[in-house]
Amino acid sequence: GDHGGAWVEEESAVLVGTEDRASRWLKAEEAWRACSRGEGNVFRLAGIYGPQRSAIHSLMSGRAGEEDEDKLVSRVHVHDVCRVL
């Protein structure tokens, strides 16, 4: 959710609307936790890049928005995600 530019950590409140994409993700996470009886893990990964998922591809497809030079962005390569999981 939007924290208005504030720093977000593991302990930060989850801020989502009631009918947006984030609320659907949160419901899916809650369902996963319920069916795994607390044994499952949830990984919230933003900024995944890799083959066909680079900043250049985003620009070429028109999906890239305006950049804010003060904005911090978390990026992780898909291969690194696979190694950890």
mmCIF file of N, CA, C and O in Angstrom, residues 10 12 20 28 30 32-35 38 44-46 58 62-63 73 76 82 85:
data_model
loop_
_atom_site.group_PDB
_atom_site.id
_atom_site.type_symbol
_atom_site.label_atom_id
_atom_site.label_comp_id
_atom_site.label_asym_id
_atom_site.label_seq_id
_atom_site.Cartn_x
_atom_site.Cartn_y
_atom_site.Cartn_z
ATOM 1 N N GLU A 10 9.474 -4.820 7.706
ATOM 2 C CA GLU A 10 8.673 -6.014 7.965
ATOM 3 C C GLU A 10 7.550 -5.758 8.966
ATOM 4 O O GLU A 10 6.479 -6.347 8.868
ATOM 5 N N SER A 12 5.957 -2.923 9.407
ATOM 6 C CA SER A 12 5.054 -1.857 8.968
ATOM 7 C C SER A 12 3.648 -2.395 8.757
ATOM 8 O O SER A 12 3.461 -3.547 8.372
ATOM 9 N N ASP A 20 -8.860 -3.226 -4.358
ATOM 10 C CA ASP A 20 -7.764 -3.052 -5.303
ATOM 11 C C ASP A 20 -6.940 -4.334 -5.405
ATOM 12 O O ASP A 20 -7.193 -5.319 -4.714
ATOM 13 N N ALA A 28 -5.115 -13.542 -0.681
ATOM 14 C CA ALA A 28 -4.441 -14.778 -1.091
ATOM 15 C C ALA A 28 -3.388 -15.186 -0.066
ATOM 16 O O ALA A 28 -3.252 -16.372 0.263
ATOM 17 N N GLU A 30 -3.429 -14.485 3.147
ATOM 18 C CA GLU A 30 -4.152 -14.966 4.328
ATOM 19 C C GLU A 30 -4.677 -16.382 4.100
ATOM 20 O O GLU A 30 -4.624 -17.219 5.001
ATOM 21 N N TRP A 32 -3.338 -18.622 2.087
ATOM 22 C CA TRP A 32 -2.169 -19.503 2.117
ATOM 23 C C TRP A 32 -1.750 -19.807 3.552
ATOM 24 O O TRP A 32 -1.478 -20.945 3.914
ATOM 25 N N ARG A 33 -1.727 -18.771 4.391
ATOM 26 C CA ARG A 33 -1.357 -18.981 5.793
ATOM 27 C C ARG A 33 -2.352 -19.920 6.475
ATOM 28 O O ARG A 33 -1.965 -20.774 7.269
ATOM 29 N N ALA A 34 -3.634 -19.762 6.177
ATOM 30 C CA ALA A 34 -4.663 -20.606 6.794
ATOM 31 C C ALA A 34 -4.522 -22.056 6.353
ATOM 32 O O ALA A 34 -4.570 -22.968 7.184
ATOM 33 N N CYS A 35 -4.333 -22.299 5.062
ATOM 34 C CA CYS A 35 -4.262 -23.684 4.586
ATOM 35 C C CYS A 35 -2.944 -24.345 4.930
ATOM 36 O O CYS A 35 -2.862 -25.570 5.001
ATOM 37 N N GLY A 38 0.164 -22.193 9.308
ATOM 38 C CA GLY A 38 1.302 -21.453 9.832
ATOM 39 C C GLY A 38 2.663 -21.983 9.405
ATOM 40 O O GLY A 38 3.692 -21.455 9.803
ATOM 41 N N ARG A 44 7.050 -11.307 -0.346
ATOM 42 C CA ARG A 44 6.566 -10.146 -1.088
ATOM 43 C C ARG A 44 7.737 -9.562 -1.862
ATOM 44 O O ARG A 44 8.573 -8.874 -1.307
ATOM 45 N N LEU A 45 7.774 -9.866 -3.129
ATOM 46 C CA LEU A 45 8.883 -9.452 -3.970
ATOM 47 C C LEU A 45 8.420 -8.408 -4.978
ATOM 48 O O LEU A 45 7.527 -8.662 -5.767
ATOM 49 N N ALA A 46 9.036 -7.266 -4.918
ATOM 50 C CA ALA A 46 8.723 -6.203 -5.878
ATOM 51 C C ALA A 46 9.917 -5.987 -6.790
ATOM 52 O O ALA A 46 11.047 -6.305 -6.438
ATOM 53 N N SER A 58 10.305 -2.383 -20.182
ATOM 54 C CA SER A 58 9.199 -1.578 -19.665
ATOM 55 C C SER A 58 9.056 -0.280 -20.445
ATOM 56 O O SER A 58 7.943 0.138 -20.770
ATOM 57 N N GLY A 62 5.865 0.745 -22.985
ATOM 58 C CA GLY A 62 5.030 1.831 -22.490
ATOM 59 C C GLY A 62 4.548 1.617 -21.065
ATOM 60 O O GLY A 62 3.741 2.375 -20.560
ATOM 61 N N ARG A 63 5.035 0.571 -20.386
ATOM 62 C CA ARG A 63 4.606 0.297 -19.008
ATOM 63 C C ARG A 63 5.345 1.131 -17.979
ATOM 64 O O ARG A 63 4.901 1.249 -16.846
ATOM 65 N N VAL A 73 13.964 2.322 -5.131
ATOM 66 C CA VAL A 73 13.324 1.198 -5.813
ATOM 67 C C VAL A 73 14.050 -0.085 -5.435
ATOM 68 O O VAL A 73 15.272 -0.153 -5.464
ATOM 69 N N VAL A 76 15.172 -7.032 -7.837
ATOM 70 C CA VAL A 76 15.794 -8.332 -7.618
ATOM 71 C C VAL A 76 15.678 -9.134 -8.914
ATOM 72 O O VAL A 76 14.638 -9.112 -9.578
ATOM 73 N N CYS A 82 14.863 -17.313 -7.436
ATOM 74 C CA CYS A 82 14.809 -18.783 -7.527
ATOM 75 C C CYS A 82 15.849 -19.434 -6.625
ATOM 76 O O CYS A 82 15.569 -20.467 -6.001
ATOM 77 N N LEU A 85 14.497 -19.174 -2.978
ATOM 78 C CA LEU A 85 13.312 -19.986 -2.700
ATOM 79 C C LEU A 85 13.641 -21.460 -2.880
ATOM 80 O O LEU A 85 13.074 -22.316 -2.283
#
